[in-house]
Structures are given as C-alpha cells and as structure tokens.
XYZ file of C-alpha atoms in Angstrom:
640
model
C 40.237 8.128 49.503
C 37.126 7.535 51.683
C 33.571 8.799 50.593
C 32.470 11.861 52.369
C 29.045 10.727 54.821
C 26.099 13.337 53.733
C 24.835 15.970 57.158
C 21.832 14.574 58.871
C 18.861 16.886 57.683
C 20.920 17.525 54.371
C 18.849 16.701 50.673
C 20.721 16.543 47.655
C 19.630 18.267 44.910
C 19.416 16.956 41.320
C 19.739 19.412 39.593
C 22.597 20.536 37.510
C 22.987 24.401 38.728
C 23.457 22.959 43.001
C 25.413 19.661 42.246
C 28.156 22.831 42.649
C 26.638 24.704 45.334
C 26.792 24.103 49.124
C 24.091 22.013 50.538
C 21.243 23.425 52.423
C 19.404 22.307 55.634
C 16.147 21.294 54.085
C 12.845 22.844 56.486
C 11.142 21.610 58.632
C 7.953 19.410 58.480
C 6.063 22.821 60.446
C 7.939 25.957 57.464
C 7.326 23.528 54.634
C 4.097 24.390 52.322
C 2.794 21.315 50.999
C 1.519 21.721 47.123
C -1.363 19.300 45.980
C -0.047 18.896 42.754
C 3.776 19.628 42.965
C 6.207 16.782 43.376
C 8.374 17.289 46.230
C 10.812 15.053 47.790
C 9.217 13.632 50.512
C 8.864 10.468 52.527
C 5.110 9.538 51.824
C 3.595 9.883 48.747
C 0.162 12.432 48.948
C -2.834 10.382 47.425
C -6.147 12.973 47.660
C -9.519 11.134 47.587
C -12.652 12.279 47.701
C -15.869 9.824 47.401
C -19.460 10.724 48.016
C -20.943 7.430 48.024
C -17.791 4.831 48.902
C -17.017 4.566 53.026
C -13.017 5.227 52.476
C -10.940 2.507 54.981
C -7.286 2.237 55.651
C -5.538 -0.309 52.944
C -3.165 -2.665 54.580
C 0.151 -0.710 53.624
C -1.391 2.222 51.712
C 0.744 5.353 52.178
C 0.184 7.432 54.764
C -1.412 11.041 54.291
C 0.582 13.619 56.099
C -1.238 16.367 58.093
C -0.817 20.190 57.185
C -0.030 22.264 60.001
C -0.534 25.185 57.771
C -3.821 27.474 58.340
C -5.022 27.060 54.800
C -5.828 23.610 55.221
C -8.644 21.755 54.656
C -9.676 17.758 54.958
C -12.672 17.069 52.316
C -12.396 13.265 52.888
C -13.952 12.267 56.218
C -11.844 10.806 59.676
C -13.732 9.469 61.842
C -16.356 7.210 62.349
C -18.443 9.853 63.676
C -17.942 12.427 60.925
C -18.464 8.838 58.635
C -21.971 8.292 59.859
C -22.616 11.558 58.892
C -21.307 11.956 55.437
C -22.604 8.862 54.808
C -24.149 9.225 50.945
C -27.504 10.650 51.086
C -27.847 11.602 54.345
C -26.859 15.884 53.802
C -30.035 17.746 54.339
C -30.510 20.509 52.344
C -33.456 23.801 52.719
C -33.889 24.032 49.353
C -32.675 21.763 46.315
C -29.336 23.411 44.293
C -29.696 23.781 40.551
C -27.492 25.015 38.355
C -28.272 28.486 36.669
C -26.776 29.768 33.037
C -25.496 33.243 33.441
C -26.407 35.657 30.723
C -22.714 35.701 28.545
C -23.528 31.741 28.664
C -26.687 31.875 27.066
C -25.991 34.409 24.489
C -22.845 31.825 23.711
C -24.950 28.820 22.773
C -27.279 31.046 20.953
C -25.133 32.110 19.078
C -23.476 28.883 18.012
C -24.301 26.431 16.214
C -25.058 22.994 17.342
C -22.802 20.304 17.767
C -25.212 18.504 16.084
C -26.146 20.728 12.920
C -22.161 21.920 12.013
C -22.228 21.511 8.954
C -19.301 19.236 7.727
C -15.725 19.799 5.638
C -16.108 19.670 2.033
C -14.116 18.363 0.206
C -13.184 20.636 -2.898
C -11.733 18.545 -4.469
C -12.760 16.882 -8.123
C -13.137 13.783 -7.998
C -11.113 11.121 -9.768
C -12.066 10.056 -13.891
C -11.838 5.839 -13.065
C -14.859 6.751 -10.551
C -16.899 8.200 -12.844
C -16.130 5.059 -15.332
C -16.824 2.545 -13.716
C -20.336 3.769 -11.987
C -23.236 0.716 -13.190
C -25.302 1.523 -16.699
C -27.940 2.248 -14.637
C -26.855 5.310 -13.184
C -26.257 6.481 -16.443
C -29.448 5.046 -18.230
C -31.152 7.051 -14.909
C -29.153 10.653 -15.481
C -30.393 10.861 -18.843
C -34.113 9.727 -17.713
C -33.808 12.918 -15.023
C -32.553 15.168 -19.324
C -35.415 13.735 -20.936
C -37.890 14.918 -18.211
C -36.477 18.405 -18.524
C -37.705 18.701 -22.002
C -40.755 17.650 -21.227
C -43.935 19.795 -20.132
C -47.282 17.564 -18.814
C -47.753 16.253 -21.993
C -45.866 17.736 -24.455
C -42.225 16.975 -25.148
C -39.264 19.351 -27.083
C -38.101 16.259 -28.784
C -35.314 18.800 -30.980
C -34.595 19.884 -27.919
C -33.974 16.117 -26.306
C -31.933 15.388 -29.563
C -29.640 17.910 -29.403
C -28.834 17.249 -25.579
C -28.307 14.026 -26.503
C -25.908 14.597 -28.970
C -24.052 16.456 -26.855
C -23.465 13.749 -24.908
C -22.265 11.923 -27.877
C -19.314 12.834 -27.421
C -18.351 13.064 -24.482
C -16.550 10.070 -23.809
C -17.007 5.744 -24.558
C -19.248 5.435 -21.848
C -21.160 8.291 -22.162
C -21.551 7.167 -25.820
C -22.728 4.243 -25.295
C -25.720 5.051 -22.685
C -26.783 8.134 -25.198
C -26.998 5.568 -28.012
C -28.067 3.467 -26.066
C -30.997 5.712 -24.839
C -31.997 7.980 -28.269
C -32.715 5.020 -30.053
C -34.216 2.367 -27.593
C -37.222 5.116 -27.915
C -37.408 6.767 -31.645
C -39.093 10.220 -32.131
C -40.150 9.293 -36.502
C -39.481 12.542 -38.582
C -41.382 13.652 -41.302
C -40.787 11.893 -45.096
C -41.197 15.232 -46.373
C -37.982 16.322 -49.491
C -34.910 18.350 -47.444
C -34.138 20.774 -49.520
C -30.987 20.630 -51.862
C -27.878 22.569 -52.683
C -27.556 24.532 -55.841
C -26.439 22.583 -58.852
C -26.725 19.267 -57.014
C -27.006 16.306 -58.738
C -27.895 14.288 -55.580
C -31.662 12.928 -55.084
C -34.208 13.662 -52.388
C -33.343 12.716 -49.241
C -35.856 12.858 -46.491
C -35.412 12.391 -42.734
C -37.283 9.497 -42.454
C -35.553 7.386 -45.892
C -31.922 8.379 -44.071
C -33.561 6.631 -40.592
C -34.461 3.648 -42.621
C -30.645 3.635 -44.347
C -28.980 3.907 -40.780
C -31.421 1.286 -38.986
C -29.935 -1.105 -42.594
C -26.363 -0.627 -42.390
C -26.622 -1.242 -38.630
C -28.152 -4.064 -36.969
C -27.599 -3.636 -33.883
C -28.821 -0.455 -33.476
C -31.785 -1.397 -35.390
C -32.222 -3.603 -32.272
C -32.073 -1.105 -29.579
C -35.754 -0.119 -30.753
C -38.115 -0.704 -28.106
C -40.585 2.362 -28.884
C -41.489 4.127 -31.705
C -42.960 8.021 -31.882
C -44.823 9.176 -34.642
C -44.638 12.930 -34.663
C -47.039 14.788 -35.989
C -45.767 16.399 -39.122
C -45.607 12.068 -40.549
C -49.364 11.658 -38.653
C -50.854 14.244 -41.101
C -49.046 12.323 -44.068
C -49.754 8.736 -43.286
C -53.513 10.718 -42.433
C -53.610 12.470 -46.236
C -54.733 15.150 -44.499
C -51.191 16.818 -45.282
C -50.039 15.716 -49.179
C -51.327 13.887 -52.263
C -52.211 10.095 -52.100
C -48.681 9.438 -53.443
C -46.841 10.798 -50.185
C -49.373 9.302 -48.168
C -48.287 5.599 -49.765
C -44.891 6.092 -49.777
C -44.856 7.236 -45.936
C -46.665 4.307 -45.158
C -43.964 2.614 -47.013
C -40.854 3.800 -45.360
C -42.511 3.098 -41.610
C -43.800 -0.431 -43.289
C -39.626 -1.226 -43.433
C -38.774 0.598 -40.199
C -41.139 -1.447 -38.634
C -39.672 -4.824 -40.031
C -36.144 -3.373 -39.461
C -37.183 -3.331 -35.314
C -37.145 -7.358 -33.819
C -37.673 -5.699 -31.147
C -39.867 -3.193 -30.892
C -43.214 -3.046 -27.878
C -44.740 -0.135 -29.113
C -46.185 2.096 -31.939
C -47.253 5.249 -29.845
C -48.487 8.362 -31.507
C -50.857 7.845 -34.151
C -53.359 4.577 -34.701
C -53.400 3.400 -38.188
C -57.365 3.515 -39.192
C -57.856 0.717 -41.068
C -60.471 1.786 -44.204
C -58.348 0.839 -47.238
C -55.722 -1.000 -49.030
C -52.732 1.598 -48.221
C -53.805 1.446 -44.018
C -53.615 -2.154 -44.112
C -49.716 -2.117 -44.754
C -48.582 -2.001 -41.180
C -50.702 -5.327 -40.365
C -48.023 -7.668 -41.183
C -44.753 -6.298 -40.310
C -46.771 -5.273 -36.767
C -47.813 -9.239 -36.790
C -44.303 -9.800 -37.198
C -42.990 -8.185 -34.154
C -43.514 -11.044 -31.208
C -42.210 -8.626 -28.607
C -45.250 -5.887 -29.448
C -46.721 -5.140 -25.965
C -49.386 -2.884 -26.703
C -51.683 -2.248 -30.442
C -55.292 -0.170 -31.319
C -57.694 -1.570 -33.956
C -59.172 1.260 -35.694
C -62.004 -0.763 -37.970
C -64.080 2.024 -38.444
C -66.092 2.461 -41.935
C -64.441 -0.129 -44.151
C -66.054 -3.806 -44.464
C -63.505 -6.166 -44.508
C -62.994 -7.879 -47.555
C -65.174 -5.494 -49.490
C -63.810 -4.129 -53.338
C -61.864 -1.200 -50.535
C -60.007 -4.028 -48.814
C -60.290 -6.913 -51.038
C -56.935 -8.636 -49.783
C -58.364 -8.345 -45.786
C -60.434 -10.863 -44.260
C -61.411 -10.641 -40.721
C -59.959 -14.029 -39.920
C -56.651 -12.090 -41.061
C -57.115 -9.789 -37.548
C -57.364 -12.911 -35.898
C -54.362 -14.110 -36.948
C -52.820 -11.484 -36.365
C -52.913 -12.372 -32.966
C -51.063 -15.862 -32.794
C -47.795 -14.259 -32.728
C -48.841 -11.377 -30.113
C -48.075 -13.981 -26.552
C -47.003 -10.476 -24.379
C -49.586 -8.249 -25.414
C -50.692 -6.131 -22.502
C -52.977 -3.818 -24.198
C -55.804 -3.607 -26.001
C -57.938 -1.678 -27.602
C -60.925 -2.569 -30.586
C -62.179 0.166 -32.422
C -65.372 -0.278 -34.463
C -68.311 1.086 -36.115
C -71.637 -0.085 -35.060
C -72.718 -0.884 -39.017
C -69.336 -3.021 -39.623
C -69.550 -6.634 -38.569
C -66.346 -8.951 -37.632
C -68.270 -11.930 -37.300
C -69.600 -13.726 -34.545
C -66.811 -14.870 -32.078
C -64.483 -12.798 -33.511
C -63.434 -10.968 -30.643
C -63.923 -13.886 -28.348
C -61.233 -15.919 -30.650
C -58.684 -13.377 -30.468
C -58.790 -12.430 -27.205
C -58.032 -15.827 -26.182
C -54.748 -15.740 -28.045
C -53.155 -13.520 -25.678
C -52.421 -14.537 -22.527
C -51.186 -11.899 -21.361
C -53.683 -9.495 -21.617
C -54.467 -7.158 -19.069
C -55.708 -4.014 -20.380
C -58.956 -3.972 -22.530
C -60.631 -1.824 -24.221
C -63.968 -2.035 -26.199
C -65.837 0.575 -28.424
C -68.253 1.155 -30.752
C -68.302 -2.840 -31.419
C -71.923 -4.212 -33.131
C -73.989 -5.783 -31.212
C -73.184 -8.672 -33.291
C -69.748 -8.855 -32.123
C -70.065 -8.169 -28.728
C -72.693 -8.527 -26.226
C -73.674 -9.852 -22.610
C -72.857 -13.596 -23.515
C -69.057 -12.356 -24.531
C -68.916 -10.810 -22.114
C -69.128 -12.757 -19.808
C -65.921 -15.312 -21.270
C -63.398 -11.955 -21.093
C -59.900 -13.632 -19.596
C -58.856 -12.545 -15.895
C -58.054 -8.216 -16.354
C -56.342 -5.195 -14.629
C -58.053 -2.961 -16.502
C -61.710 -3.028 -18.348
C -63.341 -0.321 -20.258
C -66.253 -0.983 -21.776
C -67.283 2.043 -24.687
C -70.552 2.663 -26.089
C -71.308 -1.139 -26.449
C -75.486 -1.426 -27.913
C -75.073 -5.279 -27.109
C -74.255 -5.186 -22.851
C -77.330 -4.329 -20.784
C -77.815 -3.727 -17.002
C -78.172 -7.880 -16.950
C -74.786 -7.570 -18.281
C -72.866 -5.587 -16.069
C -74.726 -7.135 -12.866
C -73.400 -10.514 -13.825
C -70.028 -8.433 -14.078
C -69.545 -8.397 -11.192
C -69.611 -12.715 -10.329
C -67.097 -13.406 -13.843
C -63.529 -14.653 -13.060
C -62.707 -10.997 -14.303
C -64.258 -8.989 -11.201
C -61.379 -11.130 -9.318
C -58.549 -9.341 -10.502
C -60.043 -6.505 -11.815
C -58.740 -2.957 -10.693
C -59.854 -0.341 -13.039
C -63.598 -0.217 -14.389
C -64.726 2.839 -16.833
C -68.614 2.571 -18.122
C -69.116 5.021 -20.661
C -72.816 5.828 -22.635
C -73.857 2.313 -21.692
C -77.282 4.611 -20.545
C -77.564 1.933 -17.405
C -80.771 2.231 -16.042
C -80.796 0.290 -12.430
C -78.631 1.081 -9.678
C -78.581 -2.492 -8.679
C -76.072 -3.581 -10.974
C -73.903 -1.175 -10.377
C -73.957 -1.165 -6.180
C -73.549 -5.363 -7.465
C -70.127 -4.435 -9.090
C -69.168 -2.459 -6.297
C -69.444 -5.356 -3.654
C -67.868 -8.348 -5.470
C -65.188 -6.260 -6.979
C -62.918 -6.625 -3.644
C -59.823 -5.040 -5.876
C -61.362 -2.178 -7.725
C -59.583 0.830 -7.156
C -60.589 3.085 -9.910
C -64.311 3.415 -11.008
C -65.378 5.841 -13.677
C -69.184 5.761 -15.405
C -69.769 8.158 -18.152
C -73.888 8.229 -19.572
C -76.719 10.802 -20.069
C -79.256 7.962 -17.992
C -79.647 8.603 -14.208
C -79.297 4.731 -12.744
C -82.704 4.512 -10.044
C -83.025 1.561 -7.814
C -85.775 -1.008 -8.816
C -89.741 0.220 -7.184
C -88.804 -2.492 -4.526
C -85.681 -1.358 -2.773
C -86.338 1.675 -2.605
C -89.295 0.840 0.934
C -85.907 -0.735 2.420
C -82.853 1.476 3.030
C -80.673 -1.457 4.720
C -80.482 -2.272 1.218
C -79.621 0.941 -1.590
C -76.532 1.879 0.063
C -73.028 2.025 -2.415
C -69.943 0.445 -0.583
C -66.047 -0.987 -1.685
C -63.835 -1.227 1.096
C -60.721 -0.810 -1.880
C -61.950 2.046 -3.986
C -59.603 5.077 -4.022
C -60.778 7.043 -7.168
C -64.337 7.812 -7.662
C -65.281 9.265 -11.184
C -69.404 9.558 -11.627
C -69.794 11.791 -15.006
C -74.211 11.262 -14.639
C -75.750 14.884 -16.736
C -79.534 14.255 -16.248
C -80.298 15.210 -12.454
C -81.302 11.497 -10.112
C -81.208 9.610 -7.130
C -77.970 8.539 -7.991
C -75.620 11.451 -6.942
C -77.721 11.688 -4.133
C -77.240 8.551 -3.009
C -73.773 8.798 -3.592
C -73.245 11.875 -1.035
C -75.513 9.298 1.594
C -73.081 6.275 1.246
C -70.209 8.320 1.190
C -71.056 10.281 4.723
C -72.006 7.258 6.211
C -68.770 5.557 5.821
C -68.956 3.434 2.712
C -65.457 4.088 0.727
C -63.195 4.422 3.895
C -60.141 3.879 0.667
C -62.075 6.818 -0.980
C -59.422 9.729 -1.772
C -59.871 11.717 -5.094
C -63.799 12.438 -6.640
C -64.690 14.334 -9.591
C -67.942 13.999 -10.550
C -68.915 17.233 -12.567
C -72.988 16.729 -12.146
C -73.040 17.606 -7.960
C -75.505 20.348 -8.881
C -76.230 20.912 -5.338
C -72.721 20.976 -4.360
C -73.741 17.441 -1.672
C -70.742 15.820 -2.708
C -68.388 19.451 -2.416
C -69.657 19.376 0.996
C -68.079 16.098 2.055
C -64.955 16.339 0.437
C -61.305 19.425 1.473
C -62.044 22.774 0.284
C -60.869 23.924 -2.899
C -59.440 27.199 -3.833
C -61.828 30.380 -5.045
C -60.659 31.417 -8.009
C -61.350 34.230 -10.350
C -64.516 34.236 -12.507
C -64.403 36.213 -15.717
C -66.444 37.766 -17.111
C -67.131 35.469 -20.234
C -67.605 32.946 -17.795
C -70.480 35.076 -16.100
C -71.343 35.206 -19.587
C -71.478 31.036 -19.812
C -73.515 31.141 -16.993
C -76.497 32.675 -18.382
C -76.399 31.253 -22.108
C -76.976 27.486 -20.001
C -79.446 28.623 -17.125
C -81.435 26.736 -18.334
C -83.643 23.519 -18.212
C -81.442 21.330 -20.892
C -78.623 19.604 -19.389
C -75.251 19.840 -21.161
C -72.201 18.326 -20.590
C -69.270 20.710 -20.474
C -66.875 21.016 -17.800
C -66.322 24.399 -17.901
C -70.196 24.755 -16.398
C -69.338 22.384 -13.381
C -66.359 24.616 -13.149
C -67.726 27.550 -12.420
C -71.275 26.340 -10.560
C -68.214 25.175 -8.066
C -67.017 28.141 -7.233
C -70.320 30.150 -7.202
C -70.993 27.334 -4.938
C -67.687 28.885 -2.457
C -68.580 32.772 -3.078
C -72.038 32.101 -1.528
C -70.779 30.141 0.998
C -67.834 32.905 1.719
C -71.064 35.372 2.418
C -72.739 33.267 4.630
C -71.185 34.160 8.150
C -69.392 31.371 9.942
C -68.356 33.245 13.076
C -67.567 37.282 14.156
C -64.757 38.802 16.191
C -64.641 41.693 18.207
C -62.265 43.558 19.642
C -62.964 45.877 22.111
C -60.461 48.657 23.644
C -58.509 48.558 27.110
C -62.161 50.830 28.686
C -64.017 47.587 27.225
C -65.590 49.078 24.216
C -66.122 48.202 21.052
C -63.349 49.508 18.331
C -63.820 46.743 15.558
C -66.159 44.431 14.344
C -65.253 41.603 11.800
C -66.900 38.591 10.055
C -65.717 35.698 9.076
C -67.034 33.912 5.766
C -67.888 30.369 5.999
C -66.785 27.938 3.027
C -67.749 24.695 1.778
C -66.749 21.352 2.700
C -65.098 19.462 5.200
C -61.884 20.288 6.831
C -61.206 16.940 8.114
C -61.630 14.723 4.929
C -58.953 13.486 3.844
C -60.983 13.714 -0.216
C -60.001 15.706 -2.563
C -62.596 17.357 -5.119
C -61.231 17.058 -8.040
C -63.399 19.095 -11.890
C -59.600 18.804 -13.813
C -59.774 17.406 -17.291
C -58.126 14.361 -18.284
C -56.770 15.943 -21.036
C -55.651 19.536 -19.986
C -57.409 22.348 -22.438
C -60.348 19.664 -23.190
C -63.852 20.630 -22.410
C -65.017 17.081 -21.384
C -63.752 15.135 -18.105
C -62.600 11.994 -19.150
C -60.148 10.728 -21.879
C -61.390 9.428 -25.294
C -59.565 7.434 -27.730
C -59.331 10.129 -30.126
C -57.573 11.899 -27.702
C -54.180 9.387 -28.432
C -55.142 8.004 -31.733
C -54.005 10.382 -32.987
C -51.925 13.994 -32.157
C -53.898 17.204 -32.470
C -52.304 18.543 -35.181
C -53.993 16.062 -37.971
C -57.222 17.765 -36.636
C -56.881 20.828 -37.348
C -55.458 20.683 -40.232
C -58.456 18.772 -41.970
C -59.935 21.769 -40.549
C -58.091 24.217 -41.932
C -57.313 25.412 -38.187
C -54.000 26.668 -36.752
C -51.730 24.932 -34.253
C -52.762 25.238 -31.079
C -50.020 22.806 -29.900
C -46.082 23.141 -29.863
C -43.805 20.694 -29.429
C -44.864 16.613 -30.007
C -47.972 14.767 -27.903
C -47.198 11.539 -25.431
C -49.673 9.468 -26.915
C -50.238 6.404 -24.902
C -52.661 4.046 -24.842
C -52.092 3.806 -21.024
C -52.984 6.889 -20.902
C -57.756 5.427 -21.845
C -57.264 3.439 -18.195
C-alpha cells in the first residue's frame, strides 16, 4: 500500500490527541501571533538580543528573525545604520539624571527585615559527642580549672573551702577530669592547721590533725608529692608557727610537720603566706629542708632580733645562710630583711648574691650599715626589680653612681623607701640613664632639693624619662621636688607616663595635669579628720590625701566654667544654668591614683609586713577580732 502524501499547508502534530484527528490548516504568517518565549514550529528560530555597548552585525549562516505584522510588534534593537549611529553607547541625552527611588513599602520591609550579614546562624542543639571531650588537650582542662579558681578569689582573699569542694566534685566526673583536678589540687596546696580533730565518743584512735593527714598522704604516694609546686600557709597554721596561738610544744610540733612536708616535695618552688622569723632554734627547722630544694623560685630571709651564733641559735652561723644559696640555681626573687643592730658579717650579702645566677628581683630591708653600703650597691648583679628599704649605709652619692652600673642596664622597677635622699640631682641621673625603667617609687620624709649651683640654670633642672610608665612620688614634707615633677610632666618630660600616685600633692599641681577623678561622697568622719590634721604638722595618712583631692574637686565645681542661657520664642531669657569647672585635663592620658597597694591600708605603698604573715596573726597577738574572712594571697612578687 502506497504511503499517503501529506497535503500542502498541513502540519502534523506530535501530540497523542491529534494523531487520530483531522489535519487542520496552518494559519498564515499574517494571522499568527508568535510568542517570544513559547516554542513554535517555524522554519526560523526566534532570537532576542539586547545590548547597548556592542554593535550587532549579521553573521554568516545565522538564522534570521521573522518580522511581526501585529500592531504590538516592538523592535528593541537598531535595524539600520542610521539607528546604530544614533543609539551607540553614550549617545543618549537626558534632561535629568535618572535615579532609582525606593517605594515606602520597600523601605519599611528593609527596616523590618534583618540584614543578611546579621542573621543568626542555625545552632545545632544536639550535644557534642563524648569523644570530643575525651580528646581535649590537657592544657584546656587546666585553663578551665584556673577560671574555676578565679571564681573563688575576691581580689586578695580566697575561699579555700569552696575551692576544694569544687575540685572534689570534679574528681568524681570521669578519669580525664580526675587526673586534671588532682594535678591542679596538689600543684598548689593550702596547708591546713595542726589542730586536733574532734574525736568520737569511746574512740581509741589517737588524735589526728589535717596537717598530719596531708603528710601521711604524701608519704604514701610519691607521685602526688612530686606534683607539689606551691605550699600556701593558712592563717590558722601561721598563728601556730608564730606562737601567737597555742603553747610552745604546739609551735614546735607544727614546725616539725611542716619541715617533713617540705622534705617530701622534691619539686617545690614556692612557700608563701608566712616567712619564718629566725629568732630561736625552733624557727631554723625549715632552713635545711628549703636549702635542699633546688627548684625554689622565691625566698625571704627574716632575721630581725637574734644574733647568729649566740646562745639562742648556737647551731646557726652566718656562713650557713650563705651556703643555703648554693643549691638555689633557679632562684628569681629574694627578700632579705634584717635589723640594724644585727651584724651578719662583712661581705656576706655580696657572697650570697653571687651564688644566684638567675636572680631577677631583689629587696633589701633594714640591713646593718656594715652589711650593705654604697660599695656593696656597686656590686649588685643585673636585675629587673630592685627595692632598697631603710638602708643606713646608702647615701645620695651611692644612688647617683647606681645609674652607671651594670644593674642600671636591665633595671625596669626601682623602689627607694626611707633612704632620706637630699639631692634631687641623684634622682635626675637615675631617670636619665635607666633606659628600661618603667616603674619608679620613692617614699621618704625629706624633700630632695637641687644644689645651689643648678638652681640658676633652668635647662639642667628638668626630670625626664622616655620609658617611665608609673611614678609613685610620696614626699611627706613639701618642697620644690613635687613642683619640678609637675613642670616636667607639663613640658613632656615623661611621654610614656600613664599613672601617677602623689599623696603629697598639697597644691594639686600634678592633679591638674591628669585626667579628672570621679567625685565621691564625703562623710562626717572625713570632715572631722580634716579638722584634726588641719595644722602645720605633716602626717603620712592616705585617707587624708584622698579627702584633700576631693575637696579640690568640689572647689572647682563652684567655679563657673561656662553659662547656659535659654531664650524663648520672644527672645526673653527663660532659664540660666551655670556649669562648674573641674580639676584636670580631659585630653591627658595620665591617671591620677590615690588607691593603696593593699586594700584597706592607710599607707599607699605595700610593706614587707603585709606579706610576711597573714593579718590574722597580728590580730591574734593584739587580741583583736578577725577582719579578713578567707585566706589572703601573700606573695613576695607584690613587693616589686
């Protein structure tokens, strides 16, 4: 059967519905409306091209575009050469520059919807797998434990019972936390008291103490003893060691147990909270155990009243103190406190310091004139911090020569207390030659003055230091030194200075150069204190200096700085406001501080008595109520 030929002008449809229907006549080109986006069966494909920065050229073999005969036909591209020239890029001229304007609802929608950059990411609420916590580095555990310890610390006091309770809870979490918490607990131990624990009724067990139980734990486990780095003496134990609480037998027993604990800790570095006063044979029981610990980082000698080698201490010779330093190759901080009537021996201090190659911080307090003088000062090793406190053998000449020694090359902190320097030139030479000095403290009664030959020339009287950041100038008797400090600050002599503490700023000259301080409320007791000390006699009392600074602030408030006048619509004055002045410079970067180094102290500078033993020992000696709850953080590093 012959195939049927399709009729001309008919189109076959591929749809299933029209396979069995009659063929319809296809519309002509004039009747058909071509849709731009709908595919149709034509001989040519429709292609829309729009461009304003290129010229369209017909390409060889490219399909053409069928013309539209409908009235809705719109050409969006140039068809002739004339149109191409007229509509070339940049040839359109507008009377006004076109710009887009946001509709009101679009602006509201933009404000109500959060920007894409501020959208909060989706947080997975599922708990992390257990393996992540099990694979954490050990340093992260110790970092968490350090933050936990900070939660139980309030400035300089620590809640020891709360801290130990939290650590005991972490011991029961899992093995990883048990190892970390145990290491943290034994790394720094708060030594309990040596008081007997209460016994049960009808108990035959001998009396026990918490200190002896700690000793037994360290004896049974050498691994725990090797973890100990820091031993902190609590207030109860310090009272027992000092003899202020209990009998001499209890004091001797406390020293014996503490000595045994030190012997069991081979890696001990610090013993803080109590510096034993060497005054009898009992107080020397800790010397040998401490001398045998090679890792000691800090130590304080407190030899005040007893004569070495006397009847009270026949077994202790001055040379024994020097030999104790032989094994301390890593000692960094040393405090040597003595008494002016105690003669250690000529050259003993220098011999001891030469055996400490890692020494960085040194404090010398109340040494005999023969034990430490200007010549000994010249032999000091390279240090970072030096504190000279009430040394009779050190004079202005020795302080001036200190600027040319090897100590001056590395010195960053220098504290001079009670030296009673009279020459301001010595201080000027120190500040000029100590290139790394960041902290300078001077506390004395006498006001240092310039020599008469230097007063005539103003070019050589300025004090200057390019590296100094903290200045503590506590001169009791008013003089030209405080005014010279203010003049040097005003002329840029201390470009790096950020904090000053001047309790003797009686005229407020230095306060006027620093940032204004906040106004505080004065009570009736403060005004009574002013009336009591309102005389020509000078008193070193920090609260008095704080009240005087607040009075200067109030006086400046009463002086008008500028007036604010408010006019109404008729240009009549309706209100007037007077804005008071202030003391200080708003653009200054220097902080004016009158806060004590020790909270609650009446003196601006911390003393060795503040760290040698807890405050509870002094209160127990004088039968006073305890004022500090918790344990105090007493470290020798606070003195520098």
